[in-house]
CSV table of C-alpha atoms in Angstrom, one decimal:
chain,number,residue,atom,x,y,z
A,109,MET,CA,17.6,-9.5,10.3
A,110,TRP,CA,15.2,-8.7,13.4
A,111,THR,CA,12.5,-6.4,13.9
A,112,ALA,CA,14.7,-4.1,15.9
A,113,ASP,CA,17.2,-3.9,13.2
A,114,ALA,CA,14.4,-2.8,10.6
A,115,LYS,CA,13.4,-0.2,12.8
A,116,ASP,CA,16.9,1.2,13.1
A,117,VAL,CA,17.5,1.6,9.4
A,118,ALA,CA,14.0,2.9,9.0
A,119,ALA,CA,14.9,5.4,11.7
A,120,GLU,CA,18.2,6.4,10.0
A,121,ALA,CA,16.5,6.7,7.0
A,122,ALA,CA,13.5,9.0,8.5
A,123,ASN,CA,16.5,10.9,9.5
A,124,ASP,CA,17.7,11.6,6.5
A,125,LEU,CA,14.4,12.5,5.0
A,126,ARG,CA,13.8,14.9,8.0
A,127,TYR,CA,16.6,16.3,7.1
A,128,ARG,CA,16.8,16.7,3.3
A,129,THR,CA,12.9,17.8,3.5
A,130,GLY,CA,13.3,20.0,5.9
A,131,ALA,CA,10.2,18.4,8.1
A,132,ASP,CA,10.3,18.2,11.6
A,133,SER,CA,8.1,15.1,11.2
A,134,TYR,CA,5.7,13.9,9.2
A,135,ASP,CA,1.4,13.0,10.0
A,136,ALA,CA,1.1,10.3,7.6
A,137,VAL,CA,2.6,8.2,5.3
A,138,VAL,CA,1.3,7.2,1.6
A,139,VAL,CA,3.1,3.7,-0.2
A,140,LEU,CA,1.3,3.7,-3.8
A,141,GLY,CA,0.9,0.6,-5.6
A,142,SER,CA,1.1,-0.7,-9.1
A,143,GLY,CA,0.1,2.1,-11.5
A,144,TRP,CA,-1.1,4.6,-8.9
A,145,THR,CA,2.1,6.6,-9.5
A,146,GLY,CA,-0.1,9.4,-11.2
A,147,ALA,CA,-2.4,9.9,-8.0
A,148,VAL,CA,0.3,12.0,-6.7
A,149,GLU,CA,-0.5,14.5,-9.0
A,150,SER,CA,-4.0,15.2,-7.0
A,151,LEU,CA,-3.2,14.2,-3.3
A,152,GLY,CA,-2.1,17.5,-2.6
A,153,GLN,CA,0.0,20.0,-2.5
A,154,GLN,CA,4.0,18.8,-3.4
A,155,ASP,CA,6.9,20.6,-1.3
A,156,ILE,CA,10.0,18.4,-2.1
A,157,GLU,CA,10.7,15.1,-4.2
A,158,LEU,CA,13.5,12.5,-3.4
A,159,GLU,CA,14.7,9.5,-5.3
A,160,ILE,CA,14.3,6.9,-2.4
A,161,ALA,CA,17.7,5.3,-3.5
A,162,ASP,CA,19.4,8.2,-2.0
A,163,LEU,CA,18.0,7.5,1.6
A,164,PRO,CA,19.6,4.6,3.8
A,165,GLY,CA,18.3,1.0,3.3
A,166,PHE,CA,16.4,1.6,-0.5
A,167,VAL,CA,16.0,0.2,-3.7
A,168,ARG,CA,14.8,1.6,-6.5
A,169,PRO,CA,11.3,-0.5,-7.4
A,170,GLY,CA,12.1,-2.4,-10.5
A,171,ALA,CA,8.6,-3.4,-11.2
A,172,THR,CA,6.6,-1.7,-13.8
A,173,GLY,CA,4.1,0.6,-13.1
A,174,HIS,CA,5.8,2.0,-9.8
A,175,ALA,CA,8.2,5.2,-9.9
A,176,SER,CA,11.2,5.6,-7.4
A,177,THR,CA,10.4,8.7,-5.8
A,178,VAL,CA,9.5,10.2,-2.5
A,179,ARG,CA,7.3,13.2,-2.2
A,180,SER,CA,7.2,15.4,0.5
A,181,MET,CA,3.5,16.8,0.4
A,182,TRP,CA,1.2,18.8,2.0
A,183,VAL,CA,-2.7,17.7,2.3
A,184,GLY,CA,-4.5,20.7,4.2
A,185,ALA,CA,-2.5,21.3,7.2
A,186,LYS,CA,-0.9,17.2,7.4
A,187,ARG,CA,2.7,16.6,6.4
A,188,VAL,CA,2.9,13.6,4.1
A,189,ALA,CA,5.5,11.8,2.5
A,190,VAL,CA,4.1,9.7,-0.1
A,191,PHE,CA,6.3,6.9,-2.1
A,192,THR,CA,5.3,6.7,-5.9
A,193,GLY,CA,6.2,2.9,-5.8
A,194,ARG,CA,7.4,0.0,-3.6
A,195,THR,CA,9.8,-2.8,-3.7
A,196,HIS,CA,8.2,-6.8,-4.1
A,197,LEU,CA,8.9,-9.8,-3.0
A,198,TYR,CA,9.0,-11.3,-6.7
A,199,GLU,CA,11.7,-9.1,-7.1
A,200,GLY,CA,13.9,-11.0,-5.1
A,201,TYR,CA,13.7,-8.8,-1.8
A,202,GLY,CA,12.8,-9.8,1.6
A,203,ALA,CA,9.7,-8.9,4.0
A,204,MET,CA,12.2,-6.6,5.4
A,205,GLN,CA,12.9,-5.0,2.6
A,206,VAL,CA,9.1,-4.8,1.2
A,207,ALA,CA,8.3,-2.8,4.7
A,208,HIS,CA,11.1,-0.7,4.5
A,209,ALA,CA,8.8,2.4,3.6
A,210,VAL,CA,6.1,2.6,5.6
A,211,ARG,CA,8.7,1.9,8.2
A,212,THR,CA,10.2,4.8,7.4
A,213,GLY,CA,7.2,7.2,7.5
A,214,ILE,CA,6.2,6.0,10.8
A,215,ALA,CA,9.8,6.6,12.2
A,216,ALA,CA,9.5,10.1,10.6
A,217,GLY,CA,6.6,10.7,12.5
A,218,ALA,CA,3.8,9.3,10.5
A,219,ASP,CA,0.6,7.6,12.9
A,220,THR,CA,-1.2,7.4,10.3
A,221,ALA,CA,-0.3,4.6,7.1
A,222,LEU,CA,-2.0,4.6,3.5
A,223,LEU,CA,-1.5,1.6,1.7
A,224,THR,CA,-2.4,1.2,-2.1
A,225,GLY,CA,-2.5,-1.5,-4.3
A,226,SER,CA,-4.2,-3.4,-7.6
A,227,ALA,CA,-5.7,-6.7,-7.1
A,228,GLY,CA,-7.6,-9.0,-9.2
A,229,SER,CA,-11.4,-9.6,-8.0
A,230,LEU,CA,-12.8,-12.7,-6.8
A,231,ARG,CA,-16.4,-11.0,-6.8
A,232,ASN,CA,-19.1,-10.9,-9.4
A,233,ASP,CA,-20.2,-7.9,-8.0
A,234,PHE,CA,-16.6,-6.2,-7.7
A,235,ALA,CA,-16.4,-4.3,-11.1
A,236,VAL,CA,-12.7,-3.7,-12.9
A,237,GLY,CA,-12.4,0.0,-12.3
A,238,GLN,CA,-13.8,-0.6,-8.8
A,239,PRO,CA,-11.7,0.9,-5.8
A,240,VAL,CA,-12.2,-1.4,-2.5
A,241,VAL,CA,-11.6,-0.7,1.1
A,242,VAL,CA,-9.9,-3.7,2.4
A,243,ARG,CA,-11.4,-4.9,5.2
A,244,ASP,CA,-9.0,-7.8,6.6
A,245,HIS,CA,-6.0,-9.9,4.9
A,246,MET,CA,-4.8,-13.3,4.4
A,247,ASN,CA,-1.2,-13.4,4.3
A,248,LEU,CA,0.0,-15.7,2.0
A,249,THR,CA,3.2,-15.1,1.3
A,250,GLY,CA,4.9,-17.9,3.6
A,251,THR,CA,6.8,-14.9,5.2
A,252,SER,CA,6.2,-12.0,7.6
A,253,PRO,CA,8.7,-8.8,8.1
A,254,LEU,CA,8.5,-9.4,11.8
A,255,ALA,CA,10.9,-11.6,13.2
A,256,GLY,CA,11.9,-11.5,17.3
A,257,PRO,CA,10.1,-12.6,20.3
A,258,ASP,CA,7.2,-10.0,20.5
A,259,PHE,CA,3.7,-10.7,19.2
A,260,VAL,CA,1.9,-8.3,18.0
A,261,ASP,CA,-2.1,-8.2,17.7
A,262,LEU,CA,-3.9,-8.1,13.7
A,263,THR,CA,-7.6,-8.0,15.1
A,264,ASN,CA,-7.6,-4.6,14.1
A,265,ALA,CA,-5.4,-4.5,11.0
A,266,TYR,CA,-7.5,-2.5,9.3
A,267,THR,CA,-8.4,0.6,12.0
A,268,PRO,CA,-12.4,0.9,11.8
A,269,TRP,CA,-12.2,4.6,12.5
A,270,LEU,CA,-9.8,5.4,9.0
A,271,ARG,CA,-12.4,2.9,7.3
A,272,HIS,CA,-15.3,5.3,8.0
A,273,THR,CA,-13.6,7.9,7.0
A,274,ALA,CA,-12.8,6.0,3.6
A,275,HIS,CA,-16.6,5.5,3.6
A,276,GLU,CA,-17.7,9.0,4.7
A,277,THR,CA,-15.2,10.7,1.6
A,278,ASP,CA,-16.6,8.2,-1.0
A,279,PRO,CA,-19.8,6.1,-0.1
A,280,SER,CA,-20.0,4.2,-2.7
A,281,LEU,CA,-16.9,2.4,-2.1
A,282,THR,CA,-17.0,-1.0,-0.5
A,283,GLU,CA,-15.1,-3.8,1.4
A,284,GLY,CA,-13.4,-7.1,1.0
A,285,VAL,CA,-10.7,-9.1,2.4
A,286,TYR,CA,-7.3,-9.0,0.4
A,287,ALA,CA,-5.4,-11.9,0.1
A,288,ALA,CA,-1.6,-11.3,-0.6
A,289,LEU,CA,0.8,-13.4,-2.5
A,290,PRO,CA,4.3,-13.9,-3.2
A,291,GLY,CA,4.3,-13.5,-7.2
A,292,PRO,CA,5.4,-12.9,-9.5
A,293,GLN,CA,3.0,-15.6,-11.4
A,294,PHE,CA,-0.7,-15.1,-11.4
A,295,GLN,CA,-2.9,-18.2,-9.7
A,296,THR,CA,-3.8,-21.4,-11.2
A,297,PRO,CA,-7.9,-21.8,-11.6
A,298,ALA,CA,-7.3,-24.1,-8.7
A,299,GLU,CA,-5.8,-21.7,-6.4
A,300,LEU,CA,-8.2,-19.1,-7.3
A,301,SER,CA,-11.1,-21.2,-6.8
A,302,MET,CA,-9.5,-22.4,-3.3
A,303,LEU,CA,-9.2,-18.6,-2.2
A,304,ARG,CA,-12.8,-17.2,-3.3
A,305,MET,CA,-13.8,-20.5,-1.0
A,306,ALA,CA,-11.2,-19.7,1.7
A,307,GLY,CA,-13.0,-16.5,1.9
A,308,ALA,CA,-10.5,-13.7,-0.3
A,309,ASP,CA,-12.3,-10.6,-2.3
A,310,LEU,CA,-9.1,-9.4,-4.0
A,311,VAL,CA,-6.3,-11.3,-4.9
A,312,GLY,CA,-2.7,-9.4,-5.1
A,313,HIS,CA,0.9,-9.0,-4.3
A,314,SER,CA,1.5,-6.4,-1.9
A,315,ILE,CA,-0.2,-4.9,1.5
A,316,ALA,CA,-0.2,-7.0,3.9
A,317,LEU,CA,3.3,-7.1,5.1
A,318,GLU,CA,3.3,-3.3,5.4
A,319,THR,CA,0.4,-3.9,7.6
A,320,ILE,CA,1.8,-5.9,9.3
A,321,ALA,CA,4.9,-4.2,10.2
A,322,ALA,CA,3.0,-0.5,10.6
A,323,LYS,CA,0.8,-2.6,13.2
A,324,GLU,CA,4.0,-3.2,14.9
A,325,MET,CA,5.0,0.0,14.6
A,326,GLY,CA,1.8,1.4,16.6
A,327,ALA,CA,0.7,3.0,13.1
A,328,ASP,CA,-3.2,3.2,12.0
A,329,VAL,CA,-3.5,1.2,8.8
A,330,LEU,CA,-6.3,2.1,5.3
A,331,ALA,CA,-5.7,0.0,2.6
A,332,VAL,CA,-7.3,0.8,-0.7
A,333,ALA,CA,-6.9,-2.0,-3.4
A,334,MET,CA,-8.2,-0.7,-6.9
A,335,VAL,CA,-9.9,-3.8,-8.9
A,336,SER,CA,-7.6,-4.0,-11.7
A,337,ASN,CA,-8.7,-7.5,-13.3
A,338,ASP,CA,-11.2,-10.0,-13.0
A,339,ALA,CA,-9.0,-12.8,-11.5
A,340,MET,CA,-11.7,-15.6,-11.7
A,341,SER,CA,-11.9,-14.5,-16.1
A,342,GLY,CA,-7.8,-16.4,-15.5
A,343,ILE,CA,-10.3,-19.9,-14.9
A,344,PHE,CA,-11.9,-19.5,-18.4
A,345,GLY,CA,-8.9,-17.4,-20.3
A,346,SER,CA,-5.6,-15.6,-19.9
A,347,ALA,CA,-4.2,-13.2,-17.6
A,348,ASN,CA,-3.2,-10.1,-19.2
A,349,TYR,CA,-0.7,-7.9,-16.9
A,350,ASP,CA,-0.6,-4.7,-19.2
A,351,ARG,CA,-4.1,-4.6,-19.4
A,352,ALA,CA,-4.5,-4.3,-16.1
A,353,LEU,CA,-2.3,-2.0,-15.1
A,354,SER,CA,-3.7,0.2,-17.7
A,355,VAL,CA,-7.4,-0.3,-15.8
A,356,VAL,CA,-5.3,1.5,-12.6
A,357,GLN,CA,-3.2,4.1,-14.3
A,358,GLN,CA,-6.1,5.6,-16.5
A,359,ARG,CA,-8.0,6.1,-13.3
A,360,ALA,CA,-5.0,7.2,-10.9
A,361,TRP,CA,-5.6,11.1,-10.7
A,362,HIS,CA,-9.5,10.3,-9.1
A,363,LEU,CA,-7.7,7.8,-7.3
A,364,GLY,CA,-5.4,10.4,-5.8
A,365,ALA,CA,-8.1,12.8,-5.1
A,366,LEU,CA,-9.8,10.3,-3.2
A,367,LEU,CA,-6.7,9.9,-1.1
A,368,HIS,CA,-6.8,13.7,-0.3
A,369,GLY,CA,-10.0,13.6,1.0
A,370,ILE,CA,-9.4,10.4,3.5
A,371,LEU,CA,-6.3,12.3,4.6
A,372,PHE,CA,-8.0,15.6,4.6
A,373,ARG,CA,-10.5,14.1,7.1
A,374,ALA,CA,-7.9,11.9,9.2
């Protein structure tokens, strides 16, 4: 599938989303990552909720910690489309499918994309349970949501003014570089050491492909990754997905309030 074809499918889904929710347009799109589903309760005022599989081009997320709905919400005067889960490469889907939600939200009018996820920390000064603003990413998935002759500039993939707004909302926030890998396996000790030496601060299985698609469509992007585990502990012991997921779920309400504050100011 070419980029233009993926955008055509997203436009069809966006038209259906607007029709079913009665919205003329959307101001922002939010994609909630692993364990973030509960954040929707404090993110804004709910209007209408739909099953995403009922919209063109969507499949039901299959990963643990992801819901299967899209909520039309209000954050102040802003209309926001909130996808309560996402699909991943490791579920057997391609990059175009992974980016379909963010493309749909932008096709529905959103000029701002807020992407979230959980991530392992590669730094000693990033604590488990700490949200981190993504400053940049390393796309190590071996794929792209773009296919065609046009190039896309990712120099400022994560919009500086949105990052500034995030820091105004919560001055305690720090920033980091996110390494995106396909999963579902966790990284080996050698891989973790390589990523840290290459300059990665966080490691996860999402965000990067959606960011690329959003930038190609001209949207501003902010990404927030919740530190769910100390990835470097994998060098000395085994990783535990359920424990990492629980860390994010326990803080979901506060994460939703953070997103609310950012969107309200943006």
